[in-house]
Amino acid sequence: MNAEPLLIVGILTAIFVGYNIGGSTTGPAFGPAVGADVITKVMAAGLMSIFFFIGAYTIGPQVVTTLGEELVTDTAIFTMRSNVAVLFFIGGALFVGNYAGVPASTSMTAVGAIAALGLATGELDWSVLGEIVVWWIVAPIIGFWVAGVVGRYFYPRINAWVAIEGSTDGEPMISVDRSGTVPRLQFGGDGDRREITGAFVVVGIGCLMGFSSGTSNIANAIAPIYGTGDVDMVPLILIGSAAVAVGCFTIARRTLDTLGNDITNLPLTAAIVVAVISSTIVVGLSAIGIPASFVVIATMSIVGLGWGRATRTTTLSDAARGEETRVSVGALTAEQEGEQSPGIGEEEPEDIPKASDLFDPSTTARVILMQNVVPLISTVGAYITFRFVPIFGF
């Protein structure tokens, strides 16, 4: 096949990858805000598209260069033919997760495919891969336990201070009024001024996560194509960001439902806690040059917060004696300003709901399973292809 048709195929494959990145990253960034009826899915998609592009255009080029130079010892393996295959496995695996309504990690999926190429050709830098993988294991654990501690010990106090629950009448708290010549923000729902302030906080943090996603995830779509030297950086960023925006407005609706509604009952206060923990860890990892899997970190933070809230009925001494852990409503009872929540272990048994009222184990299991299966599909598929299919000539 000639170079020009291969280049066209490569760009189309990169667009497919960008589309699926938009689907998989919008949920972790704005799922809490959508789940708490702060903004609509359309507004979440618009904000994600804008801030993803800003991140991709400003810091993204550095990550594109890093991903194509450090993970393998010889960049000559990035031929146009191999790049098309890498992007195909990245996009195909992410599509599987998006179709299942589960936001898989684009970083894990992309690094897996590129690492498979390096392994099949003997050019993989094991030290770089090892450092990345260690942080991928440690970071979600940190997110889970930090969120769990907050949920068990500090959530009621934070909730009493913030005193926000989100809209209860089904109307978004923040929307855009397009009736006039110039669009303007309008505030709906039944939230008061303090709730509106909290709503802006959680949306702002979602925008930060969208920016962070753009700085790292644009490389997952365009780095292999850029490595060939056939297309300049800026046109690729524009193409990739446009593809991400399409994914945000279409397939991301499924992951927004999963992250905002299905895993755990998420009041707005909880959404702020999850967003702060996740974004802080992601920014920290980015600062030391690790391609952060914020999809997994955000998901495990939600799981950890739900678990922490669910264990408030049991004291440490009760747990040491092997007594049954009951699910607590203590983190949810102090929803009004100044109201005091029950202490740990003080709720009455008849006031305790089932675990599924706060935390959906089946959905969580499906999310965790797919977040491991999707990168595995990309990695194994790419390795088998590059190792045993003769057309690549390695």
mmCIF file of C-alpha atoms in Angstrom:
data_model
loop_
_atom_site.group_PDB
_atom_site.id
_atom_site.type_symbol
_atom_site.label_atom_id
_atom_site.label_comp_id
_atom_site.label_asym_id
_atom_site.label_seq_id
_atom_site.Cartn_x
_atom_site.Cartn_y
_atom_site.Cartn_z
ATOM 1 C CA MET A 1 0.000 0.000 0.000
ATOM 2 C CA ASN A 2 1.310 3.461 -0.901
ATOM 3 C CA ALA A 3 2.256 5.949 1.800
ATOM 4 C CA GLU A 4 -0.550 8.408 1.008
ATOM 5 C CA PRO A 5 -3.442 5.938 1.367
ATOM 6 C CA LEU A 6 -1.810 4.654 4.556
ATOM 7 C CA LEU A 7 -1.635 8.210 5.882
ATOM 8 C CA ILE A 8 -5.340 8.732 5.190
ATOM 9 C CA VAL A 9 -6.164 5.456 6.905
ATOM 10 C CA GLY A 10 -3.953 6.477 9.838
ATOM 11 C CA ILE A 11 -5.721 9.829 10.243
ATOM 12 C CA LEU A 12 -9.129 8.169 10.060
ATOM 13 C CA THR A 13 -8.021 5.685 12.721
ATOM 14 C CA ALA A 14 -6.755 8.551 14.889
ATOM 15 C CA ILE A 15 -10.175 10.192 14.539
ATOM 16 C CA PHE A 16 -11.782 6.936 15.685
ATOM 17 C CA VAL A 17 -9.469 6.877 18.709
ATOM 18 C CA GLY A 18 -10.269 10.518 19.520
ATOM 19 C CA TYR A 19 -13.986 9.788 19.294
ATOM 20 C CA ASN A 20 -13.637 7.021 21.867
ATOM 21 C CA ILE A 21 -11.414 9.172 24.105
ATOM 22 C CA GLY A 22 -14.242 11.694 24.239
ATOM 23 C CA GLY A 23 -16.608 8.906 25.232
ATOM 24 C CA SER A 24 -14.420 7.451 27.958
ATOM 25 C CA THR A 25 -13.113 10.619 29.644
ATOM 26 C CA THR A 26 -16.232 12.774 29.863
ATOM 27 C CA GLY A 27 -17.855 10.503 32.451
ATOM 28 C CA PRO A 28 -15.111 10.713 35.099
ATOM 29 C CA ALA A 29 -14.776 14.485 34.644
ATOM 30 C CA PHE A 30 -18.437 15.506 34.624
ATOM 31 C CA GLY A 31 -20.315 12.409 35.794
ATOM 32 C CA PRO A 32 -20.565 13.745 39.374
ATOM 33 C CA ALA A 33 -21.964 17.093 38.175
ATOM 34 C CA VAL A 34 -24.477 15.425 35.857
ATOM 35 C CA GLY A 35 -25.422 12.840 38.484
ATOM 36 C CA ALA A 36 -26.172 15.610 40.991
ATOM 37 C CA ASP A 37 -28.306 17.493 38.398
ATOM 38 C CA VAL A 38 -25.912 20.437 38.387
ATOM 39 C CA ILE A 39 -25.596 20.579 34.584
ATOM 40 C CA THR A 40 -27.048 18.695 31.640
ATOM 41 C CA LYS A 41 -25.199 16.118 29.557
ATOM 42 C CA VAL A 42 -25.065 18.564 26.654
ATOM 43 C CA MET A 43 -23.428 21.259 28.762
ATOM 44 C CA ALA A 44 -20.988 18.686 30.159
ATOM 45 C CA ALA A 45 -20.051 17.639 26.623
ATOM 46 C CA GLY A 46 -19.512 21.261 25.577
ATOM 47 C CA LEU A 47 -17.317 22.092 28.540
ATOM 48 C CA MET A 48 -15.322 18.891 28.127
ATOM 49 C CA SER A 49 -14.703 19.648 24.444
ATOM 50 C CA ILE A 50 -13.506 23.186 25.141
ATOM 51 C CA PHE A 51 -11.177 22.412 28.023
ATOM 52 C CA PHE A 52 -9.834 19.254 26.385
ATOM 53 C CA PHE A 53 -8.765 21.348 23.395
ATOM 54 C CA ILE A 54 -7.149 23.997 25.614
ATOM 55 C CA GLY A 55 -5.125 21.313 27.406
ATOM 56 C CA ALA A 56 -4.219 19.575 24.156
ATOM 57 C CA TYR A 57 -3.060 22.785 22.501
ATOM 58 C CA THR A 58 -1.037 24.187 25.402
ATOM 59 C CA ILE A 59 0.648 21.253 27.168
ATOM 60 C CA GLY A 60 -0.376 18.370 24.929
ATOM 61 C CA PRO A 61 2.500 18.724 22.422
ATOM 62 C CA GLN A 62 5.035 17.924 25.153
ATOM 63 C CA VAL A 63 3.208 14.706 26.029
ATOM 64 C CA VAL A 64 2.912 13.743 22.359
ATOM 65 C CA THR A 65 6.678 14.018 21.998
ATOM 66 C CA THR A 66 7.365 12.133 25.246
ATOM 67 C CA LEU A 67 5.074 9.207 24.442
ATOM 68 C CA GLY A 68 6.714 8.695 21.085
ATOM 69 C CA GLU A 69 10.315 8.865 22.332
ATOM 70 C CA GLU A 70 10.663 7.408 25.846
ATOM 71 C CA LEU A 71 8.579 4.239 25.942
ATOM 72 C CA VAL A 72 10.581 2.590 23.141
ATOM 73 C CA THR A 73 14.311 2.677 22.614
ATOM 74 C CA ASP A 74 14.160 3.068 18.810
ATOM 75 C CA THR A 75 11.471 5.285 17.268
ATOM 76 C CA ALA A 76 12.133 3.778 13.841
ATOM 77 C CA ILE A 77 9.533 1.127 14.685
ATOM 78 C CA PHE A 78 6.845 3.799 14.362
ATOM 79 C CA THR A 79 6.182 3.228 10.676
ATOM 80 C CA MET A 80 2.894 4.383 9.182
ATOM 81 C CA ARG A 81 1.746 0.767 8.863
ATOM 82 C CA SER A 82 2.506 -0.054 12.508
ATOM 83 C CA ASN A 83 0.960 3.217 13.666
ATOM 84 C CA VAL A 84 -2.306 2.420 11.929
ATOM 85 C CA ALA A 85 -2.359 -0.929 13.705
ATOM 86 C CA VAL A 86 -1.558 0.652 17.097
ATOM 87 C CA LEU A 87 -4.324 3.209 16.704
ATOM 88 C CA PHE A 88 -6.743 0.519 15.538
ATOM 89 C CA PHE A 89 -6.229 -1.497 18.705
ATOM 90 C CA ILE A 90 -6.462 1.588 20.921
ATOM 91 C CA GLY A 91 -9.693 2.777 19.311
ATOM 92 C CA GLY A 92 -11.220 -0.690 19.044
ATOM 93 C CA ALA A 93 -10.592 -1.535 22.688
ATOM 94 C CA LEU A 94 -11.931 1.821 23.897
ATOM 95 C CA PHE A 95 -15.037 1.338 21.765
ATOM 96 C CA VAL A 96 -15.731 -1.948 23.551
ATOM 97 C CA GLY A 97 -15.663 -0.154 26.901
ATOM 98 C CA ASN A 98 -17.761 2.768 25.690
ATOM 99 C CA TYR A 99 -20.354 0.448 24.166
ATOM 100 C CA ALA A 100 -20.611 -1.304 27.534
ATOM 101 C CA GLY A 101 -21.118 2.111 29.179
ATOM 102 C CA VAL A 102 -17.851 1.817 31.105
ATOM 103 C CA PRO A 103 -15.202 4.576 30.828
ATOM 104 C CA ALA A 104 -11.943 2.698 30.290
ATOM 105 C CA SER A 105 -8.511 4.234 30.746
ATOM 106 C CA THR A 106 -7.208 5.731 27.517
ATOM 107 C CA SER A 107 -3.693 6.002 28.940
ATOM 108 C CA MET A 108 -3.550 2.340 29.946
ATOM 109 C CA THR A 109 -5.028 1.289 26.608
ATOM 110 C CA ALA A 110 -2.647 3.417 24.533
ATOM 111 C CA VAL A 111 0.488 2.627 26.523
ATOM 112 C CA GLY A 112 -0.442 -1.063 26.342
ATOM 113 C CA ALA A 113 -0.635 -1.011 22.552
ATOM 114 C CA ILE A 114 2.621 0.957 22.148
ATOM 115 C CA ALA A 115 4.380 -1.252 24.712
ATOM 116 C CA ALA A 116 3.197 -4.321 22.790
ATOM 117 C CA LEU A 117 4.820 -2.915 19.661
ATOM 118 C CA GLY A 118 8.049 -2.324 21.564
ATOM 119 C CA LEU A 119 7.951 -5.810 23.107
ATOM 120 C CA ALA A 120 7.313 -7.530 19.778
ATOM 121 C CA THR A 121 10.246 -5.686 18.201
ATOM 122 C CA GLY A 122 12.606 -5.903 21.185
ATOM 123 C CA GLU A 123 12.663 -2.115 21.591
ATOM 124 C CA LEU A 124 10.606 -1.725 24.795
ATOM 125 C CA ASP A 125 12.163 0.336 27.593
ATOM 126 C CA TRP A 126 11.243 -1.791 30.622
ATOM 127 C CA SER A 127 12.342 0.769 33.211
ATOM 128 C CA VAL A 128 10.009 3.443 31.842
ATOM 129 C CA LEU A 129 7.128 0.981 31.550
ATOM 130 C CA GLY A 130 7.755 -0.311 35.076
ATOM 131 C CA GLU A 131 7.604 3.166 36.592
ATOM 132 C CA ILE A 132 4.339 3.899 34.787
ATOM 133 C CA VAL A 133 2.712 0.628 35.848
ATOM 134 C CA VAL A 134 3.703 1.052 39.502
ATOM 135 C CA TRP A 135 1.990 4.428 39.631
ATOM 136 C CA TRP A 136 -1.053 3.038 37.850
ATOM 137 C CA ILE A 137 -1.416 0.546 40.710
ATOM 138 C CA VAL A 138 -0.607 2.929 43.547
ATOM 139 C CA ALA A 139 -2.656 5.955 42.421
ATOM 140 C CA PRO A 140 -6.129 4.289 42.404
ATOM 141 C CA ILE A 141 -5.373 2.723 45.800
ATOM 142 C CA ILE A 142 -4.509 6.164 47.150
ATOM 143 C CA GLY A 143 -7.719 7.561 45.670
ATOM 144 C CA PHE A 144 -9.818 4.762 47.185
ATOM 145 C CA TRP A 145 -8.415 5.096 50.699
ATOM 146 C CA VAL A 146 -8.357 8.889 50.779
ATOM 147 C CA ALA A 147 -11.988 8.953 49.628
ATOM 148 C CA GLY A 148 -12.835 6.162 52.074
ATOM 149 C CA VAL A 149 -11.355 8.054 55.013
ATOM 150 C CA VAL A 150 -13.178 11.219 53.949
ATOM 151 C CA GLY A 151 -16.433 9.305 53.581
ATOM 152 C CA ARG A 152 -16.164 7.644 56.979
ATOM 153 C CA TYR A 153 -14.777 10.448 59.140
ATOM 154 C CA PHE A 154 -15.152 13.823 57.425
ATOM 155 C CA TYR A 155 -18.031 13.690 54.949
ATOM 156 C CA PRO A 156 -20.800 14.715 57.415
ATOM 157 C CA ARG A 157 -18.706 17.646 58.600
ATOM 158 C CA ILE A 158 -17.974 18.753 55.051
ATOM 159 C CA ASN A 159 -21.621 18.296 54.144
ATOM 160 C CA ALA A 160 -22.768 20.432 57.100
ATOM 161 C CA TRP A 161 -20.362 23.151 55.988
ATOM 162 C CA VAL A 162 -21.287 23.008 52.319
ATOM 163 C CA ALA A 163 -24.951 22.086 52.917
ATOM 164 C CA ILE A 164 -25.669 21.154 49.312
ATOM 165 C CA GLU A 165 -27.482 18.187 47.874
ATOM 166 C CA GLY A 166 -28.088 19.209 44.301
ATOM 167 C CA SER A 167 -31.366 19.748 42.492
ATOM 168 C CA THR A 168 -34.267 17.665 43.791
ATOM 169 C CA ASP A 169 -36.832 18.702 41.185
ATOM 170 C CA GLY A 170 -34.953 17.224 38.232
ATOM 171 C CA GLU A 171 -33.968 20.617 36.782
ATOM 172 C CA PRO A 172 -30.240 21.362 36.292
ATOM 173 C CA MET A 173 -28.872 23.970 38.682
ATOM 174 C CA ILE A 174 -26.787 25.628 35.938
ATOM 175 C CA SER A 175 -27.872 25.935 32.314
ATOM 176 C CA VAL A 176 -27.488 28.283 29.335
ATOM 177 C CA ASP A 177 -30.309 30.571 28.243
ATOM 178 C CA ARG A 178 -30.174 30.901 24.443
ATOM 179 C CA SER A 179 -33.363 32.928 24.064
ATOM 180 C CA GLY A 180 -31.532 36.254 23.750
ATOM 181 C CA THR A 181 -28.964 37.523 21.293
ATOM 182 C CA VAL A 182 -26.143 36.667 23.663
ATOM 183 C CA PRO A 183 -26.355 33.334 25.557
ATOM 184 C CA ARG A 184 -26.210 33.717 29.337
ATOM 185 C CA LEU A 185 -26.099 31.463 32.362
ATOM 186 C CA GLN A 186 -29.279 30.838 34.268
ATOM 187 C CA PHE A 187 -29.841 29.090 37.565
ATOM 188 C CA GLY A 188 -32.675 26.636 37.877
ATOM 189 C CA GLY A 189 -33.641 23.845 40.222
ATOM 190 C CA ASP A 190 -34.307 24.549 43.871
ATOM 191 C CA GLY A 191 -30.766 25.300 45.058
ATOM 192 C CA ASP A 192 -29.942 28.310 47.203
ATOM 193 C CA ARG A 193 -26.944 30.623 46.802
ATOM 194 C CA ARG A 194 -24.571 28.352 48.667
ATOM 195 C CA GLU A 195 -25.640 25.365 46.600
ATOM 196 C CA ILE A 196 -25.086 27.351 43.415
ATOM 197 C CA THR A 197 -21.584 28.219 44.646
ATOM 198 C CA GLY A 198 -20.885 24.554 45.305
ATOM 199 C CA ALA A 199 -22.230 23.746 41.857
ATOM 200 C CA PHE A 200 -19.726 26.118 40.265
ATOM 201 C CA VAL A 201 -16.969 24.463 42.277
ATOM 202 C CA VAL A 202 -17.753 20.953 41.052
ATOM 203 C CA VAL A 203 -18.162 22.147 37.458
ATOM 204 C CA GLY A 204 -14.887 24.060 37.699
ATOM 205 C CA ILE A 205 -13.110 20.949 38.911
ATOM 206 C CA GLY A 206 -14.651 19.006 36.031
ATOM 207 C CA CYS A 207 -13.234 21.609 33.664
ATOM 208 C CA LEU A 208 -9.824 21.143 35.294
ATOM 209 C CA MET A 209 -10.093 17.399 34.749
ATOM 210 C CA GLY A 210 -11.073 18.050 31.129
ATOM 211 C CA PHE A 211 -7.975 20.221 30.747
ATOM 212 C CA SER A 212 -5.816 17.508 32.331
ATOM 213 C CA SER A 213 -7.313 14.948 29.984
ATOM 214 C CA GLY A 214 -6.406 17.085 26.991
ATOM 215 C CA THR A 215 -2.800 17.454 28.117
ATOM 216 C CA SER A 216 -2.258 13.697 28.255
ATOM 217 C CA ASN A 217 -4.903 11.951 26.174
ATOM 218 C CA ILE A 218 -4.428 13.855 22.923
ATOM 219 C CA ALA A 219 -1.144 11.962 22.635
ATOM 220 C CA ASN A 220 -3.008 8.652 22.708
ATOM 221 C CA ALA A 221 -4.766 9.606 19.491
ATOM 222 C CA ILE A 222 -2.130 11.409 17.472
ATOM 223 C CA ALA A 223 1.358 10.539 18.798
ATOM 224 C CA PRO A 224 1.910 7.557 16.464
ATOM 225 C CA ILE A 225 0.928 9.620 13.396
ATOM 226 C CA TYR A 226 3.046 12.572 14.496
ATOM 227 C CA GLY A 227 6.013 10.252 14.967
ATOM 228 C CA THR A 228 6.145 9.590 11.236
ATOM 229 C CA GLY A 229 6.816 13.277 10.499
ATOM 230 C CA ASP A 230 4.188 13.385 7.728
ATOM 231 C CA VAL A 231 1.749 15.715 9.521
ATOM 232 C CA ASP A 232 2.490 18.763 11.679
ATOM 233 C CA MET A 233 1.492 18.934 15.325
ATOM 234 C CA VAL A 234 -1.181 21.667 15.199
ATOM 235 C CA PRO A 235 -3.349 20.129 12.440
ATOM 236 C CA LEU A 236 -3.267 16.801 14.272
ATOM 237 C CA ILE A 237 -4.316 18.468 17.541
ATOM 238 C CA LEU A 238 -7.226 20.175 15.766
ATOM 239 C CA ILE A 239 -8.324 16.918 14.147
ATOM 240 C CA GLY A 240 -7.963 14.929 17.351
ATOM 241 C CA SER A 241 -9.792 17.505 19.478
ATOM 242 C CA ALA A 242 -12.668 17.674 16.992
ATOM 243 C CA ALA A 243 -13.000 13.891 17.134
ATOM 244 C CA VAL A 244 -12.987 14.010 20.934
ATOM 245 C CA ALA A 245 -15.785 16.597 20.853
ATOM 246 C CA VAL A 246 -17.939 14.314 18.707
ATOM 247 C CA GLY A 247 -17.415 11.525 21.242
ATOM 248 C CA CYS A 248 -18.322 13.872 24.099
ATOM 249 C CA PHE A 249 -21.688 14.689 22.534
ATOM 250 C CA THR A 250 -22.576 11.122 21.531
ATOM 251 C CA ILE A 251 -21.210 7.975 23.147
ATOM 252 C CA ALA A 252 -20.187 9.782 26.364
ATOM 253 C CA ARG A 253 -23.848 9.798 27.428
ATOM 254 C CA ARG A 254 -23.472 6.146 28.435
ATOM 255 C CA THR A 255 -20.425 6.703 30.634
ATOM 256 C CA LEU A 256 -22.009 9.807 32.179
ATOM 257 C CA ASP A 257 -24.892 7.615 33.341
ATOM 258 C CA THR A 258 -22.528 4.999 34.776
ATOM 259 C CA LEU A 259 -20.261 7.408 36.667
ATOM 260 C CA GLY A 260 -22.990 9.827 37.751
ATOM 261 C CA ASN A 261 -25.903 7.573 38.623
ATOM 262 C CA ASP A 262 -25.287 3.832 38.571
ATOM 263 C CA ILE A 263 -22.285 3.238 40.850
ATOM 264 C CA THR A 264 -23.353 5.198 43.911
ATOM 265 C CA ASN A 265 -25.935 7.690 45.080
ATOM 266 C CA LEU A 266 -23.896 10.877 44.656
ATOM 267 C CA PRO A 267 -25.065 14.132 46.276
ATOM 268 C CA LEU A 268 -23.291 17.271 45.161
ATOM 269 C CA THR A 269 -21.073 17.340 48.243
ATOM 270 C CA ALA A 270 -19.837 13.867 47.370
ATOM 271 C CA ALA A 271 -19.260 14.969 43.787
ATOM 272 C CA ILE A 272 -16.985 17.760 45.012
ATOM 273 C CA VAL A 273 -15.039 15.361 47.238
ATOM 274 C CA VAL A 274 -14.493 12.871 44.407
ATOM 275 C CA ALA A 275 -13.482 15.574 41.938
ATOM 276 C CA VAL A 276 -10.989 17.197 44.327
ATOM 277 C CA ILE A 277 -9.325 13.882 45.206
ATOM 278 C CA SER A 278 -9.156 12.663 41.600
ATOM 279 C CA SER A 279 -7.921 15.906 40.066
ATOM 280 C CA THR A 280 -5.276 16.369 42.770
ATOM 281 C CA ILE A 281 -3.826 12.911 42.152
ATOM 282 C CA VAL A 282 -3.920 13.391 38.369
ATOM 283 C CA VAL A 283 -2.145 16.751 38.542
ATOM 284 C CA GLY A 284 0.478 15.256 40.867
ATOM 285 C CA LEU A 285 1.178 12.373 38.496
ATOM 286 C CA SER A 286 1.339 14.693 35.488
ATOM 287 C CA ALA A 287 3.879 16.858 37.303
ATOM 288 C CA ILE A 288 6.297 13.910 37.527
ATOM 289 C CA GLY A 289 5.720 12.866 33.931
ATOM 290 C CA ILE A 290 3.434 9.863 34.458
ATOM 291 C CA PRO A 291 0.556 9.418 31.942
ATOM 292 C CA ALA A 292 -2.215 9.448 34.517
ATOM 293 C CA SER A 293 -5.178 7.103 34.305
ATOM 294 C CA PHE A 294 -7.685 9.511 35.784
ATOM 295 C CA VAL A 295 -10.591 7.304 34.662
ATOM 296 C CA VAL A 296 -9.509 4.577 37.088
ATOM 297 C CA ILE A 297 -8.576 7.058 39.842
ATOM 298 C CA ALA A 298 -11.943 8.826 39.673
ATOM 299 C CA THR A 299 -13.859 5.553 39.613
ATOM 300 C CA MET A 300 -11.987 4.151 42.603
ATOM 301 C CA SER A 301 -12.488 7.439 44.458
ATOM 302 C CA ILE A 302 -16.246 7.111 43.940
ATOM 303 C CA VAL A 303 -16.101 3.499 45.135
ATOM 304 C CA GLY A 304 -13.993 4.486 48.148
ATOM 305 C CA LEU A 305 -16.340 7.301 49.114
ATOM 306 C CA GLY A 306 -19.348 4.992 48.881
ATOM 307 C CA TRP A 307 -17.556 2.378 50.989
ATOM 308 C CA GLY A 308 -16.526 4.947 53.598
ATOM 309 C CA ARG A 309 -20.065 6.242 53.916
ATOM 310 C CA ALA A 310 -21.366 2.669 54.125
ATOM 311 C CA THR A 311 -19.200 1.768 57.138
ATOM 312 C CA ARG A 312 -20.101 4.648 59.475
ATOM 313 C CA THR A 313 -22.334 2.418 61.619
ATOM 314 C CA THR A 314 -19.384 0.273 62.704
ATOM 315 C CA THR A 315 -16.631 1.471 65.036
ATOM 316 C CA LEU A 316 -13.090 0.122 64.799
ATOM 317 C CA SER A 317 -13.592 -1.856 68.006
ATOM 318 C CA ASP A 318 -16.779 -3.417 66.586
ATOM 319 C CA ALA A 319 -14.898 -4.405 63.440
ATOM 320 C CA ALA A 320 -12.075 -5.923 65.520
ATOM 321 C CA ARG A 321 -14.639 -8.113 67.307
ATOM 322 C CA GLY A 322 -15.980 -9.293 63.962
ATOM 323 C CA GLU A 323 -19.378 -7.630 64.253
ATOM 324 C CA GLU A 324 -21.401 -7.148 61.085
ATOM 325 C CA THR A 325 -20.810 -3.918 59.195
ATOM 326 C CA ARG A 326 -24.038 -2.040 58.532
ATOM 327 C CA VAL A 327 -24.625 0.602 55.904
ATOM 328 C CA SER A 328 -24.849 4.126 57.264
ATOM 329 C CA VAL A 329 -27.128 6.990 56.422
ATOM 330 C CA GLY A 330 -25.140 9.277 58.712
ATOM 331 C CA ALA A 331 -23.286 10.876 55.834
ATOM 332 C CA LEU A 332 -26.599 11.748 54.210
ATOM 333 C CA THR A 333 -28.688 12.914 57.187
ATOM 334 C CA ALA A 334 -26.967 16.276 57.713
ATOM 335 C CA GLU A 335 -28.207 17.814 54.484
ATOM 336 C CA GLN A 336 -29.477 21.053 56.060
ATOM 337 C CA GLU A 337 -27.276 23.873 57.282
ATOM 338 C CA GLY A 338 -26.345 23.451 60.957
ATOM 339 C CA GLU A 339 -27.841 19.981 61.305
ATOM 340 C CA GLN A 340 -25.710 17.549 63.301
ATOM 341 C CA SER A 341 -25.108 14.061 61.961
ATOM 342 C CA PRO A 342 -24.991 10.919 64.124
ATOM 343 C CA GLY A 343 -21.576 9.836 65.333
ATOM 344 C CA ILE A 344 -19.902 6.697 64.041
ATOM 345 C CA GLY A 345 -21.786 3.651 65.347
ATOM 346 C CA GLU A 346 -24.734 5.686 66.687
ATOM 347 C CA GLU A 347 -27.364 5.084 63.981
ATOM 348 C CA GLU A 348 -30.352 2.955 64.892
ATOM 349 C CA PRO A 349 -30.635 -0.363 63.024
ATOM 350 C CA GLU A 350 -34.127 0.439 61.726
ATOM 351 C CA ASP A 351 -32.743 3.580 60.074
ATOM 352 C CA ILE A 352 -30.112 1.666 58.150
ATOM 353 C CA PRO A 353 -30.818 1.080 54.436
ATOM 354 C CA LYS A 354 -29.425 -1.733 52.348
ATOM 355 C CA ALA A 355 -25.940 -1.411 50.895
ATOM 356 C CA SER A 356 -27.412 -1.105 47.420
ATOM 357 C CA ASP A 357 -29.125 2.144 48.471
ATOM 358 C CA LEU A 358 -25.759 3.912 48.541
ATOM 359 C CA PHE A 359 -23.513 1.603 46.555
ATOM 360 C CA ASP A 360 -24.212 -0.748 43.637
ATOM 361 C CA PRO A 361 -21.810 -3.719 43.894
ATOM 362 C CA SER A 362 -22.818 -5.268 40.544
ATOM 363 C CA THR A 363 -22.227 -2.067 38.585
ATOM 364 C CA THR A 364 -18.942 -1.484 40.385
ATOM 365 C CA ALA A 365 -17.778 -5.009 39.563
ATOM 366 C CA ARG A 366 -18.657 -4.470 35.897
ATOM 367 C CA VAL A 367 -16.749 -1.174 35.820
ATOM 368 C CA ILE A 368 -13.615 -2.598 37.457
ATOM 369 C CA LEU A 369 -13.698 -5.679 35.204
ATOM 370 C CA MET A 370 -14.018 -3.691 31.988
ATOM 371 C CA GLN A 371 -11.354 -1.186 33.037
ATOM 372 C CA ASN A 372 -8.914 -4.099 33.119
ATOM 373 C CA VAL A 373 -10.282 -5.976 30.104
ATOM 374 C CA VAL A 374 -10.151 -3.009 27.702
ATOM 375 C CA PRO A 375 -6.375 -2.322 28.065
ATOM 376 C CA LEU A 376 -5.783 -6.084 27.943
ATOM 377 C CA ILE A 377 -7.586 -6.324 24.597
ATOM 378 C CA SER A 378 -5.427 -3.525 23.200
ATOM 379 C CA THR A 379 -2.152 -4.931 24.536
ATOM 380 C CA VAL A 380 -2.641 -8.596 23.658
ATOM 381 C CA GLY A 381 -4.158 -7.831 20.251
ATOM 382 C CA ALA A 382 -1.303 -5.505 19.323
ATOM 383 C CA TYR A 383 1.401 -7.904 20.520
ATOM 384 C CA ILE A 384 0.007 -10.877 18.594
ATOM 385 C CA THR A 385 -0.311 -8.751 15.467
ATOM 386 C CA PHE A 386 3.184 -7.263 15.563
ATOM 387 C CA ARG A 387 4.800 -10.524 16.628
ATOM 388 C CA PHE A 388 3.191 -12.967 14.216
ATOM 389 C CA VAL A 389 1.719 -11.047 11.251
ATOM 390 C CA PRO A 390 4.452 -10.883 8.587
ATOM 391 C CA ILE A 391 3.292 -7.721 6.787
ATOM 392 C CA PHE A 392 4.907 -5.518 9.427
ATOM 393 C CA GLY A 393 8.361 -6.850 8.658
ATOM 394 C CA PHE A 394 9.916 -6.534 12.153
#
